[in-house]
Amino acid sequence: MKKHVFETPQLVAEAFGDYLMTQLSKVDRYHCALSGGSTPKLLFSYLAKKYHDSPLWNRLHLYWGDERCVPPEHEDSNFKMTNQLLLSQVSIPVGNIHRIKGEEEPSNEAISYAEILIRSMPLDTNVPVFDLIILGLGEDGHTASIFPHQMELLDSKRFCEVATHPDSGQNRITLTGQVINAAKEVSFLVTGAGKADKVDEILEQKGDWKKYPASHIKPLSGNLNWYLDESAANHSL
Ligand code: 6PG
């Protein structure tokens, strides 16, 4: 595990964005799953601005680590946010954008999306292998849409599952622990003082760390990165 700490959320976004584009420049095809929520917004805006005209976008195949079970135009949709800030601004071929269809019946979409993963990228012992999975961290220690009350999703034999948000009950489609830990690289992007205690418990393996799904993200490749701003990295502040 490697920690990358930057002074501000914007500097996290810029460093990770430049890293992502450098990775794209090395390959012909790059399979990347995006996180949702608010943290990646700075990353998407930075990429759209600095790399607006990059020819590298056609190498990128985009997926999501999770999606809310709502239509793509709904305000909760991770796709809607990503489309507004990034997809509508750069030339990623439409066929390279593999949206989780939040408008579909959840259990059917979990099956359909798993089939897309299998068809779209290399497999290792029949498990889809992403080049990169970007994850966020919830203040309860969840990641993707694997919440503490559904730890079994970490060990599911399926590649995608239907999850439920513990407070709102909203259905989500999420990648499971098996797929996440099969990725060549997993990078958490976590910013803000609100996450600092959980980051500390997870990275130092103390307190209730075992109860947090994010603690169990350990890619078999060993290539696990935490990109943090100073507020999230310094819990004592
Ligand atoms: C989602 C995300 C989720 C998110 C964390 C952090 O669909 O909400 O994938 O796992 O990464 O909840 O969210 P923030 O970035 O908004 O703090």
XYZ file of N, CA and C in Angstrom, residues 33 64-67 100 110-111 113-114 117 126-128 130 133 135 143-147 150-163 172-183 186 213 216-219:
162
model
N -12.590 1.647 -13.715
C -13.886 1.847 -13.049
C -13.810 3.115 -12.197
N -18.213 1.786 -13.953
C -18.436 2.374 -12.644
C -18.277 1.312 -11.578
N -17.713 1.713 -10.439
C -17.608 0.791 -9.314
C -18.951 0.571 -8.654
N -19.814 1.562 -8.789
C -21.173 1.425 -8.294
C -22.050 2.501 -8.915
N -23.334 2.258 -8.841
C -24.309 3.226 -9.365
C -25.582 3.143 -8.547
N -23.639 1.600 -15.965
C -24.548 0.732 -15.204
C -25.941 1.333 -15.366
N -27.572 -6.166 -12.317
C -26.352 -6.725 -11.702
C -25.828 -7.878 -12.547
N -26.740 -8.691 -13.067
C -26.354 -9.809 -13.931
C -25.848 -9.294 -15.281
N -24.607 -6.348 -16.065
C -23.329 -5.615 -15.981
C -22.157 -6.563 -15.793
N -22.376 -7.613 -15.016
C -21.315 -8.619 -14.839
C -20.959 -9.240 -16.188
N -18.739 -6.904 -18.082
C -17.354 -6.968 -17.595
C -16.632 -8.167 -18.192
N -11.100 -16.558 -14.683
C -12.502 -16.226 -14.979
C -13.047 -14.986 -14.266
N -12.152 -14.181 -13.677
C -12.571 -12.937 -13.023
C -12.098 -11.753 -13.864
N -12.991 -10.789 -14.178
C -12.585 -9.612 -14.963
C -11.477 -8.835 -14.250
N -9.654 -5.372 -14.109
C -9.553 -3.947 -14.446
C -8.092 -3.500 -14.396
N -9.181 0.534 -10.643
C -10.460 0.820 -10.017
C -10.256 1.980 -9.046
N -11.718 4.269 -6.132
C -12.703 4.127 -5.065
C -12.741 5.369 -4.176
N -17.135 1.470 0.800
C -16.510 1.824 -0.467
C -17.299 1.186 -1.589
N -17.237 1.785 -2.763
C -18.195 1.463 -3.823
C -19.573 1.546 -3.160
N -20.411 0.503 -3.317
C -21.633 0.492 -2.506
C -21.671 -0.745 -1.634
N -20.511 -1.059 -1.087
C -20.410 -2.127 -0.080
C -20.390 -1.442 1.288
N -21.521 -1.546 1.987
C -21.691 -0.858 3.261
C -21.438 -1.809 4.427
N -23.551 -4.841 5.009
C -23.591 -5.887 3.956
C -22.179 -6.348 3.619
N -21.435 -6.715 4.635
C -20.037 -7.140 4.447
C -19.938 -8.361 3.533
N -21.039 -9.124 3.449
C -21.006 -10.340 2.625
C -20.768 -10.030 1.151
N -21.008 -8.780 0.767
C -20.783 -8.415 -0.645
C -19.290 -8.426 -0.987
N -18.472 -8.367 0.052
C -17.019 -8.443 -0.190
C -16.640 -9.816 -0.730
N -17.349 -10.844 -0.250
C -16.973 -12.233 -0.574
C -17.931 -12.901 -1.555
N -18.837 -12.102 -2.131
C -19.795 -12.691 -3.076
C -19.052 -13.374 -4.229
N -19.644 -14.483 -4.686
C -19.073 -15.152 -5.860
C -19.459 -14.408 -7.154
N -20.432 -13.497 -7.030
C -20.830 -12.731 -8.219
C -19.872 -11.549 -8.402
N -19.866 -10.984 -9.593
C -18.990 -9.840 -9.874
C -19.693 -8.519 -9.576
N -21.020 -8.541 -9.649
C -21.845 -7.376 -9.305
C -23.005 -7.857 -8.446
N -23.400 -7.000 -7.504
C -24.512 -7.334 -6.609
C -25.406 -6.113 -6.424
N -26.611 -6.364 -5.974
C -27.507 -5.291 -5.566
C -27.243 -5.004 -4.095
N -26.971 -3.738 -3.790
C -26.735 -3.308 -2.404
C -27.828 -2.328 -2.011
N -28.580 0.033 -4.911
C -27.363 0.359 -5.649
C -26.923 -0.901 -6.393
N -26.180 -0.739 -7.470
C -25.457 -1.846 -8.092
C -23.992 -1.615 -7.741
N -23.326 -2.636 -7.265
C -21.930 -2.467 -6.875
C -21.057 -3.600 -7.392
N -19.794 -3.253 -7.701
C -18.807 -4.306 -7.910
C -18.597 -4.992 -6.569
N -18.256 -6.259 -6.597
C -18.020 -6.996 -5.354
C -16.524 -7.031 -5.022
N -16.225 -7.483 -3.811
C -14.832 -7.532 -3.371
C -13.959 -8.369 -4.291
N -14.557 -9.430 -4.841
C -13.775 -10.341 -5.702
C -13.222 -9.597 -6.928
N -14.085 -8.779 -7.538
C -13.649 -8.048 -8.741
C -12.680 -6.932 -8.370
N -13.006 -6.207 -7.311
C -12.146 -5.086 -6.899
C -10.736 -5.588 -6.581
N -10.671 -6.688 -5.854
C -9.348 -7.192 -5.440
C -8.609 -7.926 -6.550
N -9.287 -8.118 -7.688
C -8.611 -8.728 -8.844
C -7.970 -7.671 -9.746
N -8.231 -6.402 -9.483
C -7.724 -5.322 -10.349
C -6.210 -5.214 -10.285
N -5.710 -0.569 -7.534
C -6.853 0.064 -6.875
C -6.352 1.345 -6.216
N -15.842 -1.997 5.235
C -15.570 -2.667 3.949
C -14.272 -2.192 3.284
N -11.008 -4.052 3.722
C -10.846 -5.392 3.124
C -10.537 -5.306 1.636
N -10.246 -4.100 1.184
C -9.814 -3.938 -0.210
C -8.301 -4.110 -0.237
N -7.884 -5.294 -0.673
C -6.458 -5.634 -0.732
C -6.195 -6.329 -2.070
N -5.949 -5.546 -3.133
C -5.781 -6.172 -4.442
C -4.679 -7.241 -4.426
